[in-house]
Short mmCIF file of N, CA and C in Angstrom, two decimals:
data_model
loop_
_atom_site.label_atom_id
_atom_site.label_comp_id
_atom_site.label_asym_id
_atom_site.label_seq_id
_atom_site.Cartn_x
_atom_site.Cartn_y
_atom_site.Cartn_z
N MET A 953 -115.97 118.70 41.76
CA MET A 953 -116.43 117.99 41.11
C MET A 953 -115.89 119.00 39.42
N SER A 954 -115.45 117.88 38.56
CA SER A 954 -114.98 118.34 37.10
C SER A 954 -115.46 119.67 36.55
N GLU A 955 -114.67 120.20 35.98
CA GLU A 955 -115.15 121.71 34.82
C GLU A 955 -116.41 121.52 34.23
N ASN A 956 -116.43 119.71 33.24
CA ASN A 956 -116.83 119.66 32.09
C ASN A 956 -117.34 118.24 32.30
N ALA A 957 -117.65 117.85 33.40
CA ALA A 957 -118.44 116.40 33.71
C ALA A 957 -119.82 116.41 33.50
N VAL A 958 -119.99 115.16 32.77
CA VAL A 958 -121.54 114.90 32.83
C VAL A 958 -122.00 113.63 33.54
N TYR A 959 -123.04 113.85 33.96
CA TYR A 959 -123.60 112.76 35.16
C TYR A 959 -124.48 112.62 34.64
N LYS A 960 -124.76 111.18 35.15
CA LYS A 960 -125.89 110.27 34.68
C LYS A 960 -126.19 110.22 36.04
N ILE A 961 -127.67 110.68 36.44
CA ILE A 961 -128.50 110.19 37.59
C ILE A 961 -129.60 109.02 37.57
N VAL A 962 -129.75 108.69 38.80
CA VAL A 962 -130.60 107.69 38.97
C VAL A 962 -131.22 107.82 40.56
N GLU A 963 -132.36 107.29 40.45
CA GLU A 963 -133.13 107.53 41.52
C GLU A 963 -133.34 106.34 42.35
N LEU A 964 -133.23 106.42 43.83
CA LEU A 964 -132.97 104.73 44.65
C LEU A 964 -133.73 104.92 45.95
N ALA A 965 -134.26 103.97 46.48
CA ALA A 965 -134.69 104.26 47.64
C ALA A 965 -133.88 102.92 48.91
N GLY A 966 -133.56 103.75 49.85
CA GLY A 966 -132.92 102.65 50.41
C GLY A 966 -133.74 102.75 52.29
N SER A 967 -133.52 101.73 52.82
CA SER A 967 -134.37 101.92 54.08
C SER A 967 -133.20 101.36 55.25
N SER A 968 -133.68 101.34 56.30
CA SER A 968 -132.81 100.80 57.56
C SER A 968 -133.79 100.61 58.60
N PRO A 969 -133.95 99.76 59.70
CA PRO A 969 -134.26 99.90 61.03
C PRO A 969 -133.38 100.80 61.72
N VAL A 970 -132.40 101.07 61.45
CA VAL A 970 -131.68 102.19 62.39
C VAL A 970 -131.47 103.79 62.47
N SER A 971 -131.52 103.93 60.88
CA SER A 971 -131.63 105.60 61.13
C SER A 971 -131.60 105.88 59.89
N PHE A 972 -132.14 107.33 59.39
CA PHE A 972 -132.07 107.60 58.18
C PHE A 972 -130.88 107.59 57.24
N ASP A 973 -129.84 108.06 58.49
CA ASP A 973 -127.88 108.14 57.91
C ASP A 973 -127.94 106.73 57.81
N ASP A 974 -128.34 105.65 58.30
CA ASP A 974 -127.95 104.22 57.45
C ASP A 974 -129.20 104.03 56.01
N ALA A 975 -129.83 104.29 56.26
CA ALA A 975 -130.97 104.04 55.18
C ALA A 975 -130.21 104.57 53.94
N VAL A 976 -129.54 106.15 54.02
CA VAL A 976 -128.49 106.51 52.85
C VAL A 976 -127.32 105.75 52.58
N ARG A 977 -126.98 105.06 53.65
CA ARG A 977 -125.18 104.68 53.27
C ARG A 977 -125.89 102.99 52.58
N THR A 978 -126.88 102.56 53.56
CA THR A 978 -127.35 101.10 52.54
C THR A 978 -127.63 101.70 51.02
N ALA A 979 -128.53 102.28 50.80
CA ALA A 979 -128.45 102.81 48.85
C ALA A 979 -127.28 102.82 48.36
N ILE A 980 -126.61 103.70 49.03
CA ILE A 980 -125.25 104.23 48.18
C ILE A 980 -124.43 102.90 48.39
N ASP A 981 -124.44 101.89 49.27
CA ASP A 981 -123.38 101.18 49.54
C ASP A 981 -124.00 99.58 48.17
N ARG A 982 -125.35 99.48 47.96
CA ARG A 982 -125.93 98.99 46.98
C ARG A 982 -125.20 99.46 45.62
N ALA A 983 -125.63 100.69 45.53
CA ALA A 983 -125.42 101.23 44.31
C ALA A 983 -124.02 101.21 44.11
N ASN A 984 -123.34 101.15 44.88
CA ASN A 984 -121.62 101.21 44.51
C ASN A 984 -121.20 99.86 43.71
N SER A 985 -122.19 98.87 44.28
CA SER A 985 -121.65 97.45 43.72
C SER A 985 -121.93 97.09 42.23
N THR A 986 -122.92 98.03 41.71
CA THR A 986 -123.21 97.96 40.53
C THR A 986 -122.69 99.40 39.59
N LEU A 987 -122.61 100.30 40.07
CA LEU A 987 -122.53 101.23 39.82
C LEU A 987 -121.06 101.95 39.57
N ARG A 988 -120.47 102.45 38.75
CA ARG A 988 -118.79 103.02 38.81
C ARG A 988 -119.02 104.54 38.81
N HIS A 989 -118.02 105.19 39.55
CA HIS A 989 -118.04 106.71 39.24
C HIS A 989 -119.03 107.65 40.19
N ILE A 990 -119.95 107.06 41.12
CA ILE A 990 -120.68 107.89 41.83
C ILE A 990 -120.14 108.62 42.69
N ARG A 991 -120.57 110.13 42.28
CA ARG A 991 -119.63 111.60 42.91
C ARG A 991 -120.87 111.81 43.88
N TRP A 992 -121.93 112.24 43.81
CA TRP A 992 -123.07 112.60 44.63
C TRP A 992 -124.41 112.06 44.94
N PHE A 993 -124.84 112.85 45.98
CA PHE A 993 -126.47 111.78 46.13
C PHE A 993 -127.11 113.21 46.83
N GLU A 994 -128.28 113.25 46.58
CA GLU A 994 -129.48 114.24 47.11
C GLU A 994 -130.53 113.57 47.66
N VAL A 995 -130.77 113.78 48.77
CA VAL A 995 -132.16 112.99 49.73
C VAL A 995 -133.11 114.07 49.27
N LYS A 996 -134.39 113.01 48.69
CA LYS A 996 -135.27 113.86 47.96
C LYS A 996 -136.58 113.92 48.91
N ASP A 997 -136.58 112.78 49.81
CA ASP A 997 -137.76 112.39 50.70
C ASP A 997 -137.34 111.32 51.73
N MET A 998 -137.86 112.03 53.05
CA MET A 998 -137.66 110.65 54.42
C MET A 998 -139.15 110.26 54.73
N ARG A 999 -139.04 109.22 55.22
CA ARG A 999 -140.29 108.87 55.56
C ARG A 999 -140.03 107.28 56.67
N GLY A 1000 -140.89 107.25 57.49
CA GLY A 1000 -140.68 105.92 58.54
C GLY A 1000 -141.67 105.29 58.35
N HIS A 1001 -141.73 104.30 59.25
CA HIS A 1001 -142.62 103.02 59.74
C HIS A 1001 -142.83 103.29 61.18
N VAL A 1002 -143.98 103.06 61.49
CA VAL A 1002 -144.11 102.94 63.15
C VAL A 1002 -145.34 101.49 63.10
N GLU A 1003 -144.86 100.91 64.16
CA GLU A 1003 -145.12 100.00 64.90
C GLU A 1003 -145.37 99.69 66.14
N ASP A 1004 -146.61 99.65 66.98
CA ASP A 1004 -146.73 99.82 68.37
C ASP A 1004 -146.73 101.39 68.89
N GLY A 1005 -146.57 102.10 67.95
CA GLY A 1005 -146.38 103.27 68.86
C GLY A 1005 -144.58 104.10 68.82
N LYS A 1006 -143.98 102.98 67.98
CA LYS A 1006 -142.41 103.34 68.12
C LYS A 1006 -141.96 103.13 66.79
N VAL A 1007 -140.92 104.23 66.31
CA VAL A 1007 -140.26 104.17 64.92
C VAL A 1007 -139.87 102.48 64.86
N ALA A 1008 -140.29 101.86 63.67
CA ALA A 1008 -139.77 100.41 63.14
C ALA A 1008 -138.64 100.64 62.18
N HIS A 1009 -139.07 101.65 61.18
CA HIS A 1009 -138.08 101.68 59.71
C HIS A 1009 -137.98 103.05 59.55
N PHE A 1010 -136.88 103.13 58.70
CA PHE A 1010 -136.84 104.67 58.37
C PHE A 1010 -136.28 104.30 56.64
N GLN A 1011 -136.99 105.48 55.67
CA GLN A 1011 -137.16 105.07 54.34
C GLN A 1011 -136.26 106.23 53.83
N VAL A 1012 -135.55 106.35 52.99
CA VAL A 1012 -135.41 107.47 52.20
C VAL A 1012 -134.95 107.10 50.77
N GLU A 1013 -135.65 108.59 49.67
CA GLU A 1013 -135.59 108.61 48.20
C GLU A 1013 -134.26 109.22 47.71
N LEU A 1014 -133.41 108.70 47.16
CA LEU A 1014 -132.16 109.37 46.60
C LEU A 1014 -132.13 109.71 45.19
N ARG A 1015 -131.35 111.07 44.66
CA ARG A 1015 -131.15 111.11 43.59
C ARG A 1015 -129.69 111.06 43.40
N VAL A 1016 -128.73 110.19 42.78
CA VAL A 1016 -127.71 109.56 42.85
C VAL A 1016 -126.71 110.07 41.66
N GLY A 1017 -125.92 110.66 41.68
CA GLY A 1017 -125.10 111.26 40.14
C GLY A 1017 -123.84 110.52 40.52
N PHE A 1018 -123.55 109.78 39.10
CA PHE A 1018 -122.29 109.11 38.78
C PHE A 1018 -121.98 109.57 37.07
N THR A 1019 -120.56 109.74 37.20
CA THR A 1019 -120.15 110.61 35.75
C THR A 1019 -119.96 109.44 34.67
N LEU A 1020 -120.10 109.60 33.64
CA LEU A 1020 -120.09 108.76 32.79
C LEU A 1020 -118.86 108.35 31.81
N GLU A 1021 -118.29 107.25 31.47
CA GLU A 1021 -116.70 106.73 31.40
C GLU A 1021 -116.68 107.52 29.52
N ASP A 1022 -115.60 107.92 29.90
CA ASP A 1022 -115.20 108.33 28.44
C ASP A 1022 -115.12 106.81 27.34
N ASP A 1023 -115.76 107.45 26.12
CA ASP A 1023 -115.45 106.49 25.36
C ASP A 1023 -114.24 106.17 24.29
N LYS A 1024 -113.35 105.45 24.53
CA LYS A 1024 -112.05 105.03 23.90
C LYS A 1024 -111.94 103.97 23.39
N ALA A 1025 -112.70 103.74 22.53
CA ALA A 1025 -112.79 102.50 21.55
C ALA A 1025 -111.43 102.65 20.46
N ALA A 1026 -110.90 101.43 20.61
CA ALA A 1026 -109.69 101.48 19.36
C ALA A 1026 -110.06 101.72 18.37
#
């Protein structure tokens, strides 16, 4: 990480029928389509949904940090 970096932090929830890992990757992939300079994430919470006695869905809550762009207005 840059010594003098400033980060904006957003909270996201990602979900997946496959795994917690896939839920994280789904959230980051989607955020990456609208946010630039994503640098880190932190998993805040994990939970799942059970149907008929089996795990049916995984969900994670994330904090995602991205660096702010320099204001270089001419």
